[in-house]
Amino acid sequence: MSRVLRFVFRGLIVLVALVGVVGVLFGYLVYSPAPEVPPLSGTLTKGAIEAGGLKRTYLTYVPRRLAKGAPLVVVMHGSGENGAQMRIATGYGFDRLADERGFAVVYPNAYNGYWDACNIVGDVSTNGLNIDDVGFLTGMVDTLISEIGVDPGRVFAAGSSRGGFMAFRLALEAPSRFRAVAAVSANLPTPENSKCKPAGEGASVMIVNGTEDPLVPFDGGSVSLFGLFYRLGKVRSSRESAQYFADLNHITGTPETSQTRVADGVNVEQVLWRNDSRVEVELVAVRGGGHGIPQPYRRHPRLLGPSPKEPNGPAVIWAFFERQRPVMSPLPD
């Protein structure tokens, strides 16, 4: 019996050691230190509206003494997250810029943490609730236009991961409300994997993708993490996604291309489609970047690939939004 006990005891020691190693490895891969909260001038408030028979919520950051007619930036989180976590994930980058450049920021919460984007694979509307996220987001914007007095012609939307996929849906189905969108770590679904139909042209589009993204393939293919998690079906390549929007907006000709070498050996390639219209499309390829918005304030979990400190994603996105010429848009009823 003593030999059996010793054998069992040794087995337990080995098991505990293995669990410990797995725990350390897991922590190494997923740990992401929270950024320091910066000094900000404004206030963060909670808001809620009813959309599709459901109570939908959001956080709004308004800088102190924000001028009437200022722009509004909608920032959408990734799968399983919420607006408060998105503020942290960006290192409060949009709030910092809001103070500097004079715009309001709103962080909406997806219902149960998952946006109903264009993908057929992973379609959350099949859960029977028939979530209308386009209706929620446009309704939220209309509410803020009324409450804060932001410019209805300068409403922008940015999102990362599934939030980026949702940004594509807004560009396709609500171009009259969103002057421009920026999708990070996202590509357009392939035609057989998309349920969205474009309502028309009009929204400028920026795509910011890392070439070393382990979840959303830069060159197209199936979206998944290790083939097990966050499956969203097949997507186009980043270049094909940008070209789709250039074609949709009738921007012809060869795009302008430039490259910049930044910190950590990362190269940033910018491909810009534009003409004499008010719409443009830009692809920002972060060569050496992983999944998530690159920025200097927070390192993403190692599980999601390299996390370069440059370029400053929120700043790149705002620069794109800021240069879009405003258009007249009717106030909501």
mmCIF file with all atom_site columns, N, CA and C in Angstrom, residues 25-32 212-216 224-226 229-230 290-291 299-307:
data_model
loop_
_atom_site.group_PDB
_atom_site.id
_atom_site.type_symbol
_atom_site.label_atom_id
_atom_site.label_alt_id
_atom_site.label_comp_id
_atom_site.label_asym_id
_atom_site.label_entity_id
_atom_site.label_seq_id
_atom_site.pdbx_PDB_ins_code
_atom_site.Cartn_x
_atom_site.Cartn_y
_atom_site.Cartn_z
_atom_site.occupancy
_atom_site.B_iso_or_equiv
_atom_site.pdbx_formal_charge
_atom_site.auth_seq_id
_atom_site.auth_comp_id
_atom_site.auth_asym_id
_atom_site.auth_atom_id
_atom_site.pdbx_PDB_model_num
ATOM 1  N N  . LEU A 1 25  ? 2.208   29.915 -18.094 1.00 0.00 ? 25  LEU A N  1
ATOM 2  C CA . LEU A 1 25  ? 2.188   30.146 -19.537 1.00 0.00 ? 25  LEU A CA 1
ATOM 3  C C  . LEU A 1 25  ? 0.944   30.933 -19.939 1.00 0.00 ? 25  LEU A C  1
ATOM 4  N N  . PHE A 1 26  ? -0.209  30.541 -19.366 1.00 0.00 ? 26  PHE A N  1
ATOM 5  C CA . PHE A 1 26  ? -1.455  31.238 -19.680 1.00 0.00 ? 26  PHE A CA 1
ATOM 6  C C  . PHE A 1 26  ? -1.368  32.702 -19.259 1.00 0.00 ? 26  PHE A C  1
ATOM 7  N N  . GLY A 1 27  ? -0.844  32.931 -18.057 1.00 0.00 ? 27  GLY A N  1
ATOM 8  C CA . GLY A 1 27  ? -0.686  34.298 -17.587 1.00 0.00 ? 27  GLY A CA 1
ATOM 9  C C  . GLY A 1 27  ? 0.235   35.105 -18.472 1.00 0.00 ? 27  GLY A C  1
ATOM 10 N N  . TYR A 1 28  ? 1.317   34.468 -18.936 1.00 0.00 ? 28  TYR A N  1
ATOM 11 C CA . TYR A 1 28  ? 2.268   35.148 -19.815 1.00 0.00 ? 28  TYR A CA 1
ATOM 12 C C  . TYR A 1 28  ? 1.598   35.570 -21.122 1.00 0.00 ? 28  TYR A C  1
ATOM 13 N N  . LEU A 1 29  ? 0.730   34.700 -21.630 1.00 0.00 ? 29  LEU A N  1
ATOM 14 C CA . LEU A 1 29  ? 0.110   34.959 -22.930 1.00 0.00 ? 29  LEU A CA 1
ATOM 15 C C  . LEU A 1 29  ? -1.037  35.961 -22.856 1.00 0.00 ? 29  LEU A C  1
ATOM 16 N N  . VAL A 1 30  ? -1.763  36.007 -21.749 1.00 0.00 ? 30  VAL A N  1
ATOM 17 C CA . VAL A 1 30  ? -2.969  36.835 -21.692 1.00 0.00 ? 30  VAL A CA 1
ATOM 18 C C  . VAL A 1 30  ? -2.816  38.078 -20.827 1.00 0.00 ? 30  VAL A C  1
ATOM 19 N N  . TYR A 1 31  ? -1.771  38.143 -20.013 1.00 0.00 ? 31  TYR A N  1
ATOM 20 C CA . TYR A 1 31  ? -1.628  39.295 -19.123 1.00 0.00 ? 31  TYR A CA 1
ATOM 21 C C  . TYR A 1 31  ? -1.390  40.567 -19.926 1.00 0.00 ? 31  TYR A C  1
ATOM 22 N N  . SER A 1 32  ? -2.118  41.606 -19.560 1.00 0.00 ? 32  SER A N  1
ATOM 23 C CA . SER A 1 32  ? -1.970  42.901 -20.217 1.00 0.00 ? 32  SER A CA 1
ATOM 24 C C  . SER A 1 32  ? -2.125  43.982 -19.157 1.00 0.00 ? 32  SER A C  1
ATOM 25 N N  . GLU A 1 212 ? 0.749   40.445 -38.748 1.00 0.00 ? 212 GLU A N  1
ATOM 26 C CA . GLU A 1 212 ? 0.998   39.277 -37.907 1.00 0.00 ? 212 GLU A CA 1
ATOM 27 C C  . GLU A 1 212 ? -0.199  38.982 -37.006 1.00 0.00 ? 212 GLU A C  1
ATOM 28 N N  . ASP A 1 213 ? -1.367  39.354 -37.436 1.00 0.00 ? 213 ASP A N  1
ATOM 29 C CA . ASP A 1 213 ? -2.585  39.125 -36.662 1.00 0.00 ? 213 ASP A CA 1
ATOM 30 C C  . ASP A 1 213 ? -2.920  37.631 -36.657 1.00 0.00 ? 213 ASP A C  1
ATOM 31 N N  . PRO A 1 214 ? -2.964  36.969 -35.485 1.00 0.00 ? 214 PRO A N  1
ATOM 32 C CA . PRO A 1 214 ? -3.246  35.535 -35.448 1.00 0.00 ? 214 PRO A CA 1
ATOM 33 C C  . PRO A 1 214 ? -4.732  35.194 -35.507 1.00 0.00 ? 214 PRO A C  1
ATOM 34 N N  . LEU A 1 215 ? -5.591  36.209 -35.463 1.00 0.00 ? 215 LEU A N  1
ATOM 35 C CA . LEU A 1 215 ? -7.035  35.977 -35.425 1.00 0.00 ? 215 LEU A CA 1
ATOM 36 C C  . LEU A 1 215 ? -7.708  36.323 -36.752 1.00 0.00 ? 215 LEU A C  1
ATOM 37 N N  . VAL A 1 216 ? -7.457  37.527 -37.239 1.00 0.00 ? 216 VAL A N  1
ATOM 38 C CA . VAL A 1 216 ? -8.025  37.974 -38.518 1.00 0.00 ? 216 VAL A CA 1
ATOM 39 C C  . VAL A 1 216 ? -6.896  38.004 -39.534 1.00 0.00 ? 216 VAL A C  1
ATOM 40 N N  . SER A 1 224 ? -10.390 32.898 -36.895 1.00 0.00 ? 224 SER A N  1
ATOM 41 C CA . SER A 1 224 ? -10.510 32.082 -35.688 1.00 0.00 ? 224 SER A CA 1
ATOM 42 C C  . SER A 1 224 ? -9.210  32.188 -34.916 1.00 0.00 ? 224 SER A C  1
ATOM 43 N N  . LEU A 1 225 ? -9.283  31.878 -33.635 1.00 0.00 ? 225 LEU A N  1
ATOM 44 C CA . LEU A 1 225 ? -8.090  31.832 -32.792 1.00 0.00 ? 225 LEU A CA 1
ATOM 45 C C  . LEU A 1 225 ? -7.758  30.369 -32.555 1.00 0.00 ? 225 LEU A C  1
ATOM 46 N N  . PHE A 1 226 ? -6.673  29.922 -33.172 1.00 0.00 ? 226 PHE A N  1
ATOM 47 C CA . PHE A 1 226 ? -6.235  28.529 -33.107 1.00 0.00 ? 226 PHE A CA 1
ATOM 48 C C  . PHE A 1 226 ? -7.281  27.566 -33.663 1.00 0.00 ? 226 PHE A C  1
ATOM 49 N N  . PHE A 1 229 ? -11.686 29.337 -31.349 1.00 0.00 ? 229 PHE A N  1
ATOM 50 C CA . PHE A 1 229 ? -12.460 30.406 -30.737 1.00 0.00 ? 229 PHE A CA 1
ATOM 51 C C  . PHE A 1 229 ? -12.701 31.547 -31.725 1.00 0.00 ? 229 PHE A C  1
ATOM 52 N N  . TYR A 1 230 ? -13.748 32.312 -31.450 1.00 0.00 ? 230 TYR A N  1
ATOM 53 C CA . TYR A 1 230 ? -14.069 33.530 -32.209 1.00 0.00 ? 230 TYR A CA 1
ATOM 54 C C  . TYR A 1 230 ? -14.168 33.270 -33.706 1.00 0.00 ? 230 TYR A C  1
ATOM 55 N N  . GLY A 1 290 ? 0.224   42.956 -34.535 1.00 0.00 ? 290 GLY A N  1
ATOM 56 C CA . GLY A 1 290 ? -0.717  41.877 -34.271 1.00 0.00 ? 290 GLY A CA 1
ATOM 57 C C  . GLY A 1 290 ? -2.153  42.350 -34.266 1.00 0.00 ? 290 GLY A C  1
ATOM 58 N N  . HIS A 1 291 ? -2.943  41.783 -33.363 1.00 0.00 ? 291 HIS A N  1
ATOM 59 C CA . HIS A 1 291 ? -4.379  42.036 -33.295 1.00 0.00 ? 291 HIS A CA 1
ATOM 60 C C  . HIS A 1 291 ? -4.662  43.109 -32.246 1.00 0.00 ? 291 HIS A C  1
ATOM 61 N N  . ARG A 1 299 ? 0.189   47.494 -23.731 1.00 0.00 ? 299 ARG A N  1
ATOM 62 C CA . ARG A 1 299 ? 0.596   46.333 -24.512 1.00 0.00 ? 299 ARG A CA 1
ATOM 63 C C  . ARG A 1 299 ? -0.548  45.324 -24.520 1.00 0.00 ? 299 ARG A C  1
ATOM 64 N N  . HIS A 1 300 ? -0.917  44.866 -25.711 1.00 0.00 ? 300 HIS A N  1
ATOM 65 C CA . HIS A 1 300 ? -1.983  43.871 -25.830 1.00 0.00 ? 300 HIS A CA 1
ATOM 66 C C  . HIS A 1 300 ? -1.484  42.509 -25.348 1.00 0.00 ? 300 HIS A C  1
ATOM 67 N N  . PRO A 1 301 ? -2.392  41.605 -25.002 1.00 0.00 ? 301 PRO A N  1
ATOM 68 C CA . PRO A 1 301 ? -1.968  40.247 -24.613 1.00 0.00 ? 301 PRO A CA 1
ATOM 69 C C  . PRO A 1 301 ? -1.089  39.611 -25.694 1.00 0.00 ? 301 PRO A C  1
ATOM 70 N N  . ARG A 1 302 ? -0.044  38.928 -25.281 1.00 0.00 ? 302 ARG A N  1
ATOM 71 C CA . ARG A 1 302 ? 0.884   38.300 -26.230 1.00 0.00 ? 302 ARG A CA 1
ATOM 72 C C  . ARG A 1 302 ? 0.176   37.272 -27.105 1.00 0.00 ? 302 ARG A C  1
ATOM 73 N N  . LEU A 1 303 ? -0.913  36.725 -26.606 1.00 0.00 ? 303 LEU A N  1
ATOM 74 C CA . LEU A 1 303 ? -1.684  35.745 -27.370 1.00 0.00 ? 303 LEU A CA 1
ATOM 75 C C  . LEU A 1 303 ? -2.161  36.323 -28.706 1.00 0.00 ? 303 LEU A C  1
ATOM 76 N N  . LEU A 1 304 ? -2.300  37.647 -28.758 1.00 0.00 ? 304 LEU A N  1
ATOM 77 C CA . LEU A 1 304 ? -2.837  38.310 -29.947 1.00 0.00 ? 304 LEU A CA 1
ATOM 78 C C  . LEU A 1 304 ? -1.760  38.826 -30.886 1.00 0.00 ? 304 LEU A C  1
ATOM 79 N N  . GLY A 1 305 ? -0.522  38.382 -30.671 1.00 0.00 ? 305 GLY A N  1
ATOM 80 C CA . GLY A 1 305 ? 0.551   38.764 -31.576 1.00 0.00 ? 305 GLY A CA 1
ATOM 81 C C  . GLY A 1 305 ? 1.307   39.985 -31.097 1.00 0.00 ? 305 GLY A C  1
ATOM 82 N N  . PRO A 1 306 ? 2.229   40.487 -31.915 1.00 0.00 ? 306 PRO A N  1
ATOM 83 C CA . PRO A 1 306 ? 3.043   41.644 -31.534 1.00 0.00 ? 306 PRO A CA 1
ATOM 84 C C  . PRO A 1 306 ? 2.191   42.872 -31.240 1.00 0.00 ? 306 PRO A C  1
ATOM 85 N N  . SER A 1 307 ? 2.652   43.673 -30.290 1.00 0.00 ? 307 SER A N  1
ATOM 86 C CA . SER A 1 307 ? 1.913   44.864 -29.870 1.00 0.00 ? 307 SER A CA 1
ATOM 87 C C  . SER A 1 307 ? 2.819   46.093 -29.969 1.00 0.00 ? 307 SER A C  1
#
